PDB file of C-alpha atoms in Angstrom:
ATOM      1  CA  MET A1458     -26.114  18.631  12.818  1.00  0.00           C
ATOM      2  CA  THR A1459     -27.619  15.366  14.234  1.00  0.00           C
ATOM      3  CA  GLN A1460     -25.916  13.348  16.622  1.00  0.00           C
ATOM      4  CA  SER A1461     -25.712  10.384  14.105  1.00  0.00           C
ATOM      5  CA  GLU A1462     -23.882  12.832  11.594  1.00  0.00           C
ATOM      6  CA  THR A1463     -21.323  14.257  14.140  1.00  0.00           C
ATOM      7  CA  GLU A1464     -20.311  10.747  14.706  1.00  0.00           C
ATOM      8  CA  ALA A1465     -19.707   9.926  11.430  1.00  0.00           C
ATOM      9  CA  GLN A1466     -17.833  13.007  10.807  1.00  0.00           C
ATOM     10  CA  GLU A1467     -15.601  12.087  14.020  1.00  0.00           C
ATOM     11  CA  THR A1468     -14.785   8.630  12.418  1.00  0.00           C
ATOM     12  CA  LEU A1469     -13.179  10.718   9.663  1.00  0.00           C
ATOM     13  CA  THR A1470     -10.147  12.373  11.791  1.00  0.00           C
ATOM     14  CA  ASN A1471      -7.980  11.484  14.318  1.00  0.00           C
ATOM     15  CA  ALA A1472      -7.003  13.070  17.676  1.00  0.00           C
ATOM     16  CA  GLN A1473      -5.084  15.659  15.830  1.00  0.00           C
ATOM     17  CA  GLY A1474      -7.888  16.419  13.350  1.00  0.00           C
ATOM     18  CA  VAL A1475      -6.097  14.625  10.642  1.00  0.00           C
ATOM     19  CA  GLU A1476      -8.613  13.395   7.932  1.00  0.00           C
ATOM     20  CA  ALA A1477      -8.967  10.003   7.020  1.00  0.00           C
ATOM     21  CA  VAL A1478      -8.092   9.044   3.753  1.00  0.00           C
ATOM     22  CA  ILE A1479      -9.109   5.462   3.876  1.00  0.00           C
ATOM     23  CA  VAL A1480     -12.102   4.173   6.041  1.00  0.00           C
ATOM     24  CA  SER A1481     -12.655   0.752   6.713  1.00  0.00           C
ATOM     25  CA  GLN A1482     -15.496  -0.698   8.791  1.00  0.00           C
ATOM     26  CA  ASP A1483     -16.651  -4.335   9.607  1.00  0.00           C
ATOM     27  CA  VAL A1484     -14.907  -5.624   6.231  1.00  0.00           C
ATOM     28  CA  GLU A1485     -15.923  -9.192   5.633  1.00  0.00           C
ATOM     29  CA  LYS A1486     -14.700 -11.317   2.717  1.00  0.00           C
ATOM     30  CA  TRP A1487     -15.257 -15.037   2.045  1.00  0.00           C
ATOM     31  CA  TYR A1488     -13.522 -17.210  -1.051  1.00  0.00           C
ATOM     32  CA  ASP A1489     -15.875 -19.119  -3.495  1.00  0.00           C
ATOM     33  CA  ASN A1490     -14.665 -22.257  -1.372  1.00  0.00           C
ATOM     34  CA  GLY A1491     -16.508 -20.933   1.556  1.00  0.00           C
ATOM     35  CA  PHE A1492     -13.267 -19.895   3.462  1.00  0.00           C
ATOM     36  CA  HIS A1493     -13.774 -16.920   5.469  1.00  0.00           C
ATOM     37  CA  VAL A1494     -10.728 -14.514   4.936  1.00  0.00           C
ATOM     38  CA  LEU A1495     -11.524 -11.255   6.594  1.00  0.00           C
ATOM     39  CA  LYS A1496     -13.618 -11.119   9.610  1.00  0.00           C
ATOM     40  CA  GLY A1497     -14.980  -7.968  10.438  1.00  0.00           C
ATOM     41  CA  VAL A1498     -11.813  -5.778   9.884  1.00  0.00           C
ATOM     42  CA  SER A1499     -11.937  -2.085  10.695  1.00  0.00           C
ATOM     43  CA  LEU A1500      -9.141   0.481  10.264  1.00  0.00           C
ATOM     44  CA  ASN A1501      -8.760   3.715   9.208  1.00  0.00           C
ATOM     45  CA  ILE A1502      -5.730   5.272   7.535  1.00  0.00           C
ATOM     46  CA  TYR A1503      -4.998   8.982   7.952  1.00  0.00           C
ATOM     47  CA  LYS A1504      -3.330  11.216   5.579  1.00  0.00           C
ATOM     48  CA  GLY A1505       0.334  11.450   5.737  1.00  0.00           C
ATOM     49  CA  GLU A1506       0.538   8.260   8.050  1.00  0.00           C
ATOM     50  CA  VAL A1507       2.568   5.196   7.602  1.00  0.00           C
ATOM     51  CA  VAL A1508       0.851   1.926   8.997  1.00  0.00           C
ATOM     52  CA  VAL A1509       2.638  -1.283   8.563  1.00  0.00           C
ATOM     53  CA  ILE A1510       0.384  -4.194   8.709  1.00  0.00           C
ATOM     54  CA  MET A1511       2.272  -7.721  10.051  1.00  0.00           C
ATOM     55  CA  GLY A1512       0.925 -11.374  10.819  1.00  0.00           C
ATOM     56  CA  PRO A1513       1.655 -14.918   9.927  1.00  0.00           C
ATOM     57  CA  SER A1514       1.118 -16.205   6.279  1.00  0.00           C
ATOM     58  CA  GLY A1515      -2.685 -16.792   5.773  1.00  0.00           C
ATOM     59  CA  SER A1516      -3.755 -14.168   8.235  1.00  0.00           C
ATOM     60  CA  GLY A1517      -5.428 -12.271   5.350  1.00  0.00           C
ATOM     61  CA  LYS A1518      -3.277  -9.110   5.410  1.00  0.00           C
ATOM     62  CA  SER A1519      -2.435  -8.961   1.790  1.00  0.00           C
ATOM     63  CA  THR A1520      -6.089  -9.705   0.755  1.00  0.00           C
ATOM     64  CA  PHE A1521      -7.237  -6.734   3.049  1.00  0.00           C
ATOM     65  CA  ILE A1522      -4.851  -4.165   1.392  1.00  0.00           C
ATOM     66  CA  ARG A1523      -5.925  -5.609  -1.934  1.00  0.00           C
ATOM     67  CA  THR A1524      -9.505  -4.381  -0.911  1.00  0.00           C
ATOM     68  CA  PHE A1525      -8.499  -0.933  -0.987  1.00  0.00           C
ATOM     69  CA  ASN A1526      -8.145  -0.739  -4.506  1.00  0.00           C
ATOM     70  CA  ALA A1527     -10.918  -3.260  -5.654  1.00  0.00           C
ATOM     71  CA  LEU A1528      -8.350  -5.914  -6.680  1.00  0.00           C
ATOM     72  CA  GLU A1529     -10.191  -8.063  -4.181  1.00  0.00           C
ATOM     73  CA  PRO A1530     -13.910  -7.531  -3.701  1.00  0.00           C
ATOM     74  CA  TYR A1531     -15.484  -8.001  -0.321  1.00  0.00           C
ATOM     75  CA  GLN A1532     -19.004  -8.925   0.422  1.00  0.00           C
ATOM     76  CA  LYS A1533     -19.922  -6.915   3.720  1.00  0.00           C
ATOM     77  CA  GLY A1534     -18.978  -3.856   5.616  1.00  0.00           C
ATOM     78  CA  LYS A1535     -17.724  -0.458   4.094  1.00  0.00           C
ATOM     79  CA  ILE A1536     -14.408   0.808   2.516  1.00  0.00           C
ATOM     80  CA  GLU A1537     -14.006   4.491   1.630  1.00  0.00           C
ATOM     81  CA  ILE A1538     -11.012   5.863  -0.168  1.00  0.00           C
ATOM     82  CA  ASP A1539     -10.830   9.599  -0.025  1.00  0.00           C
ATOM     83  CA  GLY A1540     -14.710   9.637   0.449  1.00  0.00           C
ATOM     84  CA  ILE A1541     -15.363   7.669  -2.590  1.00  0.00           C
ATOM     85  CA  GLU A1542     -17.030   4.187  -1.476  1.00  0.00           C
ATOM     86  CA  ILE A1543     -15.730   1.289  -3.121  1.00  0.00           C
ATOM     87  CA  ALA A1544     -18.776  -0.327  -4.585  1.00  0.00           C
ATOM     88  CA  HIS A1545     -19.394  -2.480  -7.849  1.00  0.00           C
ATOM     89  CA  ASP A1546     -19.541   0.649  -9.776  1.00  0.00           C
ATOM     90  CA  LEU A1547     -16.852   0.813 -12.237  1.00  0.00           C
ATOM     91  CA  LYS A1548     -16.618   4.710 -12.247  1.00  0.00           C
ATOM     92  CA  ASN A1549     -16.140   4.405  -8.523  1.00  0.00           C
ATOM     93  CA  ILE A1550     -13.416   1.724  -9.036  1.00  0.00           C
ATOM     94  CA  GLU A1551     -11.824   3.372 -11.649  1.00  0.00           C
ATOM     95  CA  ALA A1552     -11.501   6.876  -9.847  1.00  0.00           C
ATOM     96  CA  ILE A1553     -10.010   5.015  -6.676  1.00  0.00           C
ATOM     97  CA  ARG A1554      -7.549   3.200  -8.788  1.00  0.00           C
ATOM     98  CA  ARG A1555      -6.161   6.549  -9.931  1.00  0.00           C
ATOM     99  CA  GLU A1556      -5.607   7.815  -6.509  1.00  0.00           C
ATOM    100  CA  VAL A1557      -4.360   4.345  -4.947  1.00  0.00           C
ATOM    101  CA  GLY A1558      -0.850   3.301  -6.217  1.00  0.00           C
ATOM    102  CA  MET A1559       0.202  -0.208  -5.265  1.00  0.00           C
ATOM    103  CA  VAL A1560       3.606  -2.064  -5.326  1.00  0.00           C
ATOM    104  CA  PHE A1561       3.379  -6.060  -5.139  1.00  0.00           C
ATOM    105  CA  GLN A1562       5.879  -8.658  -4.606  1.00  0.00           C
ATOM    106  CA  GLN A1563       6.612  -9.528  -8.088  1.00  0.00           C
ATOM    107  CA  PHE A1564       7.542  -6.358 -10.107  1.00  0.00           C
ATOM    108  CA  ASN A1565       4.768  -6.889 -12.722  1.00  0.00           C
ATOM    109  CA  LEU A1566       6.858  -4.646 -15.333  1.00  0.00           C
ATOM    110  CA  PHE A1567       6.099  -5.124 -19.038  1.00  0.00           C
ATOM    111  CA  PRO A1568       9.409  -6.865 -20.499  1.00  0.00           C
ATOM    112  CA  HIS A1569       9.262  -5.591 -24.014  1.00  0.00           C
ATOM    113  CA  LEU A1570       8.946  -1.997 -22.805  1.00  0.00           C
ATOM    114  CA  THR A1571      12.121   0.109 -21.619  1.00  0.00           C
ATOM    115  CA  VAL A1572      11.871   1.550 -17.710  1.00  0.00           C
ATOM    116  CA  LEU A1573      10.783   5.025 -19.084  1.00  0.00           C
ATOM    117  CA  GLN A1574       8.140   3.372 -21.166  1.00  0.00           C
ATOM    118  CA  ASN A1575       7.057   1.284 -18.375  1.00  0.00           C
ATOM    119  CA  VAL A1576       6.824   4.501 -16.194  1.00  0.00           C
ATOM    120  CA  THR A1577       4.676   6.700 -18.694  1.00  0.00           C
ATOM    121  CA  LEU A1578       2.275   3.961 -20.173  1.00  0.00           C
ATOM    122  CA  ALA A1579      -0.526   4.563 -17.369  1.00  0.00           C
ATOM    123  CA  PRO A1580      -0.084   8.614 -17.242  1.00  0.00           C
ATOM    124  CA  ILE A1581      -0.280   8.649 -21.064  1.00  0.00           C
ATOM    125  CA  TRP A1582      -3.179   6.311 -21.449  1.00  0.00           C
ATOM    126  CA  VAL A1583      -5.340   6.775 -18.042  1.00  0.00           C
ATOM    127  CA  ARG A1584      -4.407  10.545 -17.224  1.00  0.00           C
ATOM    128  CA  ARG A1585      -4.319  11.543 -20.905  1.00  0.00           C
ATOM    129  CA  TRP A1586      -0.890  13.340 -20.297  1.00  0.00           C
ATOM    130  CA  LYS A1587       1.149  14.286 -23.487  1.00  0.00           C
ATOM    131  CA  LYS A1588       4.160  12.235 -23.866  1.00  0.00           C
ATOM    132  CA  SER A1589       6.431  15.178 -23.068  1.00  0.00           C
ATOM    133  CA  LYS A1590       4.881  15.876 -19.950  1.00  0.00           C
ATOM    134  CA  ALA A1591       4.694  12.012 -18.846  1.00  0.00           C
ATOM    135  CA  GLU A1592       8.632  11.541 -19.714  1.00  0.00           C
ATOM    136  CA  GLU A1593       9.517  14.751 -17.626  1.00  0.00           C
ATOM    137  CA  ILE A1594       7.945  13.550 -14.348  1.00  0.00           C
ATOM    138  CA  ALA A1595       8.920  10.005 -15.067  1.00  0.00           C
ATOM    139  CA  MET A1596      12.900  10.884 -15.547  1.00  0.00           C
ATOM    140  CA  ARG A1597      12.280  12.898 -12.179  1.00  0.00           C
ATOM    141  CA  LEU A1598      10.565   9.887 -10.415  1.00  0.00           C
ATOM    142  CA  LEU A1599      13.525   7.705 -11.728  1.00  0.00           C
ATOM    143  CA  ASP A1600      16.096  10.063 -10.194  1.00  0.00           C
ATOM    144  CA  ARG A1601      13.906   9.989  -6.878  1.00  0.00           C
ATOM    145  CA  VAL A1602      14.140   6.515  -6.617  1.00  0.00           C
ATOM    146  CA  GLY A1603      17.877   6.228  -7.791  1.00  0.00           C
ATOM    147  CA  ILE A1604      17.892   4.807 -10.922  1.00  0.00           C
ATOM    148  CA  ARG A1605      17.508   7.624 -13.654  1.00  0.00           C
ATOM    149  CA  GLU A1606      20.692   6.135 -15.571  1.00  0.00           C
ATOM    150  CA  GLN A1607      18.515   3.004 -16.370  1.00  0.00           C
ATOM    151  CA  ALA A1608      15.615   4.876 -18.251  1.00  0.00           C
ATOM    152  CA  TYR A1609      16.166   3.240 -21.498  1.00  0.00           C
ATOM    153  CA  LYS A1610      17.050  -0.198 -20.354  1.00  0.00           C
ATOM    154  CA  TYR A1611      14.913  -2.967 -20.260  1.00  0.00           C
ATOM    155  CA  PRO A1612      13.409  -4.742 -17.131  1.00  0.00           C
ATOM    156  CA  GLY A1613      15.226  -8.025 -17.756  1.00  0.00           C
ATOM    157  CA  GLN A1614      18.804  -5.674 -17.624  1.00  0.00           C
ATOM    158  CA  LEU A1615      18.408  -4.779 -14.059  1.00  0.00           C
ATOM    159  CA  SER A1616      18.633  -6.326 -10.728  1.00  0.00           C
ATOM    160  CA  GLY A1617      15.649  -7.185  -8.599  1.00  0.00           C
ATOM    161  CA  GLY A1618      15.946  -4.118  -6.401  1.00  0.00           C
ATOM    162  CA  GLN A1619      16.133  -2.155  -9.513  1.00  0.00           C
ATOM    163  CA  GLN A1620      13.336  -3.333 -10.886  1.00  0.00           C
ATOM    164  CA  GLN A1621      11.210  -2.792  -7.737  1.00  0.00           C
ATOM    165  CA  ARG A1622      12.149   0.760  -7.519  1.00  0.00           C
ATOM    166  CA  VAL A1623      10.720   1.177 -11.286  1.00  0.00           C
ATOM    167  CA  ALA A1624       7.818  -0.396 -10.150  1.00  0.00           C
ATOM    168  CA  ILE A1625       7.267   2.180  -7.190  1.00  0.00           C
ATOM    169  CA  ALA A1626       8.199   5.039  -9.944  1.00  0.00           C
ATOM    170  CA  ARG A1627       5.629   3.680 -11.873  1.00  0.00           C
ATOM    171  CA  SER A1628       2.946   3.841  -9.460  1.00  0.00           C
ATOM    172  CA  LEU A1629       4.147   7.490  -8.185  1.00  0.00           C
ATOM    173  CA  ALA A1630       3.841   8.595 -11.826  1.00  0.00           C
ATOM    174  CA  MET A1631      -0.074   8.662 -11.553  1.00  0.00           C
ATOM    175  CA  GLN A1632       0.479  11.051  -8.480  1.00  0.00           C
ATOM    176  CA  PRO A1633      -1.688   8.663  -5.992  1.00  0.00           C
ATOM    177  CA  LYS A1634      -2.796   9.890  -2.774  1.00  0.00           C
ATOM    178  CA  VAL A1635      -1.941   6.520  -1.091  1.00  0.00           C
ATOM    179  CA  MET A1636       0.665   4.050  -1.582  1.00  0.00           C
ATOM    180  CA  LEU A1637      -0.015   0.335  -0.867  1.00  0.00           C
ATOM    181  CA  PHE A1638       2.789  -1.979  -0.570  1.00  0.00           C
ATOM    182  CA  ASP A1639       2.279  -5.713  -0.511  1.00  0.00           C
ATOM    183  CA  GLU A1640       5.380  -7.392   0.850  1.00  0.00           C
ATOM    184  CA  PRO A1641       7.576  -5.386  -1.695  1.00  0.00           C
ATOM    185  CA  THR A1642      10.728  -6.888  -0.531  1.00  0.00           C
ATOM    186  CA  SER A1643      10.377 -10.682   0.040  1.00  0.00           C
ATOM    187  CA  ALA A1644      11.212 -11.624  -3.550  1.00  0.00           C
ATOM    188  CA  LEU A1645      14.490  -9.829  -3.383  1.00  0.00           C
ATOM    189  CA  ASP A1646      17.878 -10.947  -2.479  1.00  0.00           C
ATOM    190  CA  PRO A1647      18.717  -9.707   0.993  1.00  0.00           C
ATOM    191  CA  GLU A1648      21.191  -7.398  -0.324  1.00  0.00           C
ATOM    192  CA  MET A1649      18.596  -5.551  -2.339  1.00  0.00           C
ATOM    193  CA  VAL A1650      16.167  -5.385   0.368  1.00  0.00           C
ATOM    194  CA  ARG A1651      17.803  -1.638   1.707  1.00  0.00           C
ATOM    195  CA  GLU A1652      17.790  -0.031  -1.369  1.00  0.00           C
ATOM    196  CA  VAL A1653      14.033  -0.544  -1.781  1.00  0.00           C
ATOM    197  CA  LEU A1654      13.265   0.105   1.821  1.00  0.00           C
ATOM    198  CA  ASP A1655      15.292   3.494   1.611  1.00  0.00           C
ATOM    199  CA  VAL A1656      13.268   4.607  -1.151  1.00  0.00           C
ATOM    200  CA  MET A1657      10.048   3.790   0.865  1.00  0.00           C
ATOM    201  CA  ARG A1658      11.674   5.824   3.939  1.00  0.00           C
ATOM    202  CA  ASN A1659      11.871   8.723   1.617  1.00  0.00           C
ATOM    203  CA  LEU A1660       8.520   8.602   0.610  1.00  0.00           C
ATOM    204  CA  ALA A1661       7.227   8.484   4.120  1.00  0.00           C
ATOM    205  CA  LYS A1662       9.725  11.594   5.120  1.00  0.00           C
ATOM    206  CA  ASP A1663       7.781  13.188   2.027  1.00  0.00           C
ATOM    207  CA  GLY A1664       4.519  12.859   3.356  1.00  0.00           C
ATOM    208  CA  MET A1665       2.995  10.084   1.536  1.00  0.00           C
ATOM    209  CA  THR A1666       0.347   8.032   3.037  1.00  0.00           C
ATOM    210  CA  MET A1667       1.319   4.690   2.955  1.00  0.00           C
ATOM    211  CA  VAL A1668       0.218   1.166   3.834  1.00  0.00           C
ATOM    212  CA  CYS A1669       2.614  -1.742   3.795  1.00  0.00           C
ATOM    213  CA  VAL A1670       2.273  -5.041   4.290  1.00  0.00           C
ATOM    214  CA  THR A1671       5.814  -6.340   5.670  1.00  0.00           C
ATOM    215  CA  HIS A1672       7.878  -8.223   8.294  1.00  0.00           C
ATOM    216  CA  GLU A1673      10.847  -5.703   7.943  1.00  0.00           C
ATOM    217  CA  VAL A1674      10.979  -4.961  11.529  1.00  0.00           C
ATOM    218  CA  GLY A1675      13.683  -2.351  11.261  1.00  0.00           C
ATOM    219  CA  PHE A1676      11.575  -0.404   8.831  1.00  0.00           C
ATOM    220  CA  ALA A1677       8.553  -0.659  10.928  1.00  0.00           C
ATOM    221  CA  ARG A1678      10.216   0.357  13.978  1.00  0.00           C
ATOM    222  CA  GLU A1679      11.701   3.449  12.107  1.00  0.00           C
ATOM    223  CA  VAL A1680       8.964   4.441   9.944  1.00  0.00           C
ATOM    224  CA  ALA A1681       5.669   3.423  10.949  1.00  0.00           C
ATOM    225  CA  ASP A1682       3.217   5.620  12.803  1.00  0.00           C
ATOM    226  CA  ARG A1683       1.254   2.466  13.698  1.00  0.00           C
ATOM    227  CA  VAL A1684       2.052  -1.158  13.471  1.00  0.00           C
ATOM    228  CA  VAL A1685      -1.184  -3.608  13.050  1.00  0.00           C
ATOM    229  CA  LEU A1686      -1.164  -7.425  13.620  1.00  0.00           C
ATOM    230  CA  MET A1687      -3.792  -9.451  11.688  1.00  0.00           C
ATOM    231  CA  ASP A1688      -4.158 -13.365  12.493  1.00  0.00           C
ATOM    232  CA  GLU A1689      -6.860 -15.628  11.190  1.00  0.00           C
ATOM    233  CA  GLY A1690      -8.675 -12.758   9.342  1.00  0.00           C
ATOM    234  CA  MET A1691      -8.733 -10.541  12.368  1.00  0.00           C
ATOM    235  CA  LEU A1692      -7.103  -7.396  13.559  1.00  0.00           C
ATOM    236  CA  VAL A1693      -5.578  -8.484  16.626  1.00  0.00           C
ATOM    237  CA  GLU A1694      -3.680  -5.641  17.824  1.00  0.00           C
ATOM    238  CA  GLU A1695      -2.685  -1.825  16.699  1.00  0.00           C
ATOM    239  CA  ASN A1696      -0.360   0.384  18.478  1.00  0.00           C
ATOM    240  CA  THR A1697       2.691   2.575  17.936  1.00  0.00           C
ATOM    241  CA  PRO A1698       5.926   0.742  16.795  1.00  0.00           C
ATOM    242  CA  GLU A1699       7.364   1.325  20.626  1.00  0.00           C
ATOM    243  CA  ALA A1700       4.501  -0.072  22.111  1.00  0.00           C
ATOM    244  CA  PHE A1701       3.714  -3.027  19.875  1.00  0.00           C
ATOM    245  CA  PHE A1702       7.405  -4.311  19.785  1.00  0.00           C
ATOM    246  CA  ASN A1703       8.237  -3.553  23.258  1.00  0.00           C
ATOM    247  CA  ASN A1704       4.975  -4.086  25.296  1.00  0.00           C
ATOM    248  CA  PRO A1705       2.488  -5.748  23.412  1.00  0.00           C
ATOM    249  CA  LYS A1706      -0.899  -6.197  24.848  1.00  0.00           C
ATOM    250  CA  GLU A1707      -2.261  -9.294  23.291  1.00  0.00           C
ATOM    251  CA  GLU A1708      -0.550 -12.921  24.007  1.00  0.00           C
ATOM    252  CA  ARG A1709      -1.063 -13.580  20.166  1.00  0.00           C
ATOM    253  CA  SER A1710       1.233 -10.507  19.392  1.00  0.00           C
ATOM    254  CA  GLN A1711       3.933 -12.004  21.930  1.00  0.00           C
ATOM    255  CA  LYS A1712       3.702 -15.088  20.282  1.00  0.00           C
ATOM    256  CA  PHE A1713       4.194 -13.613  16.760  1.00  0.00           C
ATOM    257  CA  LEU A1714       6.894 -11.490  17.910  1.00  0.00           C
ATOM    258  CA  SER A1715       8.754 -14.097  19.677  1.00  0.00           C
ATOM    259  CA  GLN A1716       8.767 -16.273  16.408  1.00  0.00           C
ATOM    260  CA  ILE A1717      10.488 -13.113  14.006  1.00  0.00           C
ATOM    261  CA  LEU A1718      12.413 -10.981  16.413  1.00  0.00           C
TER     262      LEU A1718
END
């Protein structure tokens, strides 16, 4: 093995020998209007790890995680998901989206379908599962997120917190290797935030690899393996939650924390 091959291999594991599920190197993105939204961002996410990305509005954090399942294209750099490079090849993109679940700020449920139908739709059409198998797994997932009794209701009959839990179950139904959360509690009333965060905590305990854009400091302190701060399209600081919140290294991190703590 050449030195360059050895170095490439080392980038795919952390100090404990855990493999990276997401590898992103020097990612650059410009919007059509010329705005430079991502400026050479590099971040590896390792199997079973929970990484929380924080930062002010407009820092590029949501755009960054949306590149992980090709919802946002990028112009330079490299992103690999479980060894598959995100490129313009539709087969690669389809393969990646089967392995990466995503939960958005808005729930994006189909209002004319029941909760059960929302959860089983993708496994039936994309995974080609039989309806009976899809429904069996969906009911287990609805039980897991605490809303099994809502299976035959429509989204409009549920609270915001319940709808977001349906959205999580729907993503889990595809049996992804990675879950992305883009500010999943920001559209919820305060009393509904806890129920969604509890589901996310349980996923973390079960070993799900998760990347979460959120300002929920309590969740980050308790659950995250690493906290990352982004600002102006760049990765400013990454550290353990304890070090990040108690002793941030960068002045920009200190200023950000002074505004949210």
